[in-house]
Amino acid sequence: MIRAGKGTAGARWRARAPIALIVAGCVAVVGIAVGGAAKPLPGLDLVQTGHWIYNSALGKAFHIDGSGKRADAEVSVPGADKDSQVVQGPTQGYVVGPSKNIEFGKSTLSVEGSHPAPAAERPVTLEVRGGPYAVYREAGTVSRFGDRAVTVKAGGPLGTPVATPDGRLWLHRLDTGLLCELAPGSERLSCPFVIPQGHKGSLTVVGDAAMFVDTTDDTARTVAVTGLGDLVKLGVEVPETAVAASNDVEGKVAILDPQGARLHLVDAGPQAKTAPVTVGLPPGDYAGVAASRTAVAVVDRTSKTLRTFDRDGRERDRKPIPGEGGRPPVRGQDSKVYVDGVDGAHVLVVEHDGAVNEVPVTGAPDPAKDPKPVAPPPQNPPDTRGPVTPPQPPPAPSGKPDRPVAPQTTKPPPVAASPPGAPRSVTATPGNASATVRWNAAAANGAAVTGYRVTWSGGERTVGGGARTASITGLANGASYVFTVAAINRAGTGPGASSAPVTPAVPKPPSAPGNVAAQPQGNGGALITWTPATANGSPITGYRIYWCPDSEGINQPHDPPDCGEATVPASARQYVADFLLVGTELRFYVEATSAAGNGPAGDDPTTPKGRPDIEVTQRNGMVRLVARTITESANWNATLPVVVTGPGGFRKELTIKLTGQHNTGTDLLRYPGAKGDEVTVTLQPKVYSEISKTITWK
């Protein structure tokens, strides 16, 4: 391994062993529900519009119409934590606080449940397809709300999470450098990659792909379940404390340097067409950065100011933040940026063009949260004056017709509650003498759902009103079962909805993946592809890829650098292996994994291609050399001779020692020349022809 530190652009990323197996035991499914809304608001099953905010003084959550720039709905949320935030899904909203999470229906505008928070901290919330999510960074815990509610423990503290448009959540383990993803509907993390040891940075999303911005060596590269993208230099030096916005602004990554009071806008695409732009900011305490489609927003807590810029660094708007200041900016699923006031009394909405609008959050206080004493009526003495003639209406003015009197109206009585509707989308998944039954919420019909009754031939089970799943055990393998789910409220039990028949059975390991193929790719890499294996009764949880020289056979020890292995999620259909033994035929094996075990492997051979290389840069008056070889020797600790020459007869010979699994080495050489000198570095491999690179001294 090369040394960690600024400018270590040669530091190598690594694919990981099956991390999903490590974190799988930390998963706990929790009963956070999609409540009993009669039907979702139009269009909310695709993209959530607007933004919700909790006003602690009023005890209410308000919906902000980002287009109409007003609060257009409110719901009373008694008992919510003062420091709560609100996140929304298709049919439900969730008031998320340090001690509890309160669920309400977006169509009923009423509270439908409350659950303890998994950690006593203010989480980062994300509104994405398949969510929403709350990520408790310090505790290393992820909560997903809605139909497939789940709480996943990542095993350590996390950086700021991001989500790609397909609903895939990406996380950075700060203590280990692991990059993990949580697929939509999945109940476990997969951590296929690890950043170089000692490096720091943050995740972002550019287009449809997640990207890790490495602030240690000022580089970026995309990460996906199918593999890593090419390493791209940022073109600007940023400190390790810099943070990237969670989304790009028209293809550029916005990177905030809070200590240096600078905003960098970097084209981090594989073929960058524009130079980085750096915007100087006034000294202040900057609380984060967020990007809409075409603008980026930063909040200065010192001056209580929100500033917005376009992709070229031009300031678009500047607005003071009323009250006690603002929270860090967040991006909604409608791609607008929202800045909540600390007191919940206002929201600043950043439009797509960077214009800022203030929306006041007002309403009547919630009597249930702050009841006021009511004075009793005065006790008047009895009237002893005898009968009193009731007052008569005054006569109509002379010469003018009487005005018609509007009839008095009374508020209609509340509609009586009725039993709930039928649960939606009831499904059953068979297991070994067991089955897992899932459903979506039933309509409450005027009274909160308090439970769900699951019945089948030979038994029944009742779960809480917040549950959306039930695990049924003690079934007979080989027998067919139909599961019926009915909702319960104080008015009675509603109609049932049934699953399709399922047959429990002893699961078998998956079949071998089909059409396994391997071919050389890049310098010392190989692309392995396959078609899905058959699950055989137990869901496939991932694929294991491993390789060795073809002469060693499948049962030989898998020791690097000759052999290696990696694990990818069940959705993957290809994998790129790098830093392979070049010039030697390797055989690649792919096998599917499930709870029933590993299936047989499919395999295919290929011979990776490549050659030595060297990278030359100037930094702080030094010539910095990064050399690597994956061809000279299968042994670790190889060496490469290097010659550095310059004007005036300058010549320096040195040997770079290559260490670590990937045979990479770094060295620094002080050059005493002048600006404009042409400095040439020549790599002299033993087998290949010389490789020369020249830089102009600055």
PDB file of C-alpha atoms in Angstrom, residues 614-617 623-626 641-646 652 654 656 669 678-684 690-695:
ATOM      1  CA  ILE A 614       4.233   5.632 -13.413  1.00  0.00           C
ATOM      2  CA  GLU A 615       2.470   8.854 -12.439  1.00  0.00           C
ATOM      3  CA  VAL A 616       4.479  12.099 -12.100  1.00  0.00           C
ATOM      4  CA  THR A 617       3.226  15.235 -10.310  1.00  0.00           C
ATOM      5  CA  VAL A 623       8.720  15.624  -7.750  1.00  0.00           C
ATOM      6  CA  ARG A 624       6.179  13.014  -6.633  1.00  0.00           C
ATOM      7  CA  LEU A 625       6.377   9.569  -8.237  1.00  0.00           C
ATOM      8  CA  VAL A 626       3.781   6.806  -7.994  1.00  0.00           C
ATOM      9  CA  PRO A 641      14.302   1.538 -11.281  1.00  0.00           C
ATOM     10  CA  VAL A 642      13.576   5.192 -12.145  1.00  0.00           C
ATOM     11  CA  VAL A 643      15.768   7.945 -13.683  1.00  0.00           C
ATOM     12  CA  VAL A 644      14.887  11.659 -13.278  1.00  0.00           C
ATOM     13  CA  THR A 645      16.617  14.190 -15.562  1.00  0.00           C
ATOM     14  CA  GLY A 646      16.439  17.965 -16.037  1.00  0.00           C
ATOM     15  CA  LYS A 652      18.984  11.343 -10.278  1.00  0.00           C
ATOM     16  CA  LEU A 654      16.455   5.854  -7.612  1.00  0.00           C
ATOM     17  CA  ILE A 656      10.965   2.588  -5.959  1.00  0.00           C
ATOM     18  CA  LEU A 669      12.436  13.805  -4.933  1.00  0.00           C
ATOM     19  CA  GLU A 678      11.280  20.361 -18.387  1.00  0.00           C
ATOM     20  CA  VAL A 679      11.700  17.455 -15.942  1.00  0.00           C
ATOM     21  CA  THR A 680      11.657  13.944 -17.436  1.00  0.00           C
ATOM     22  CA  VAL A 681      11.028  10.764 -15.444  1.00  0.00           C
ATOM     23  CA  THR A 682      11.898   7.436 -17.060  1.00  0.00           C
ATOM     24  CA  LEU A 683      10.648   4.097 -15.727  1.00  0.00           C
ATOM     25  CA  GLN A 684      12.977   1.207 -16.648  1.00  0.00           C
ATOM     26  CA  GLU A 690      11.119   2.243 -21.021  1.00  0.00           C
ATOM     27  CA  ILE A 691       8.244   4.559 -20.106  1.00  0.00           C
ATOM     28  CA  SER A 692       9.037   8.318 -20.018  1.00  0.00           C
ATOM     29  CA  LYS A 693       6.865  11.177 -18.795  1.00  0.00           C
ATOM     30  CA  THR A 694       7.733  14.903 -18.745  1.00  0.00           C
ATOM     31  CA  ILE A 695       6.340  17.736 -16.640  1.00  0.00           C
TER      32      ILE A 695
END
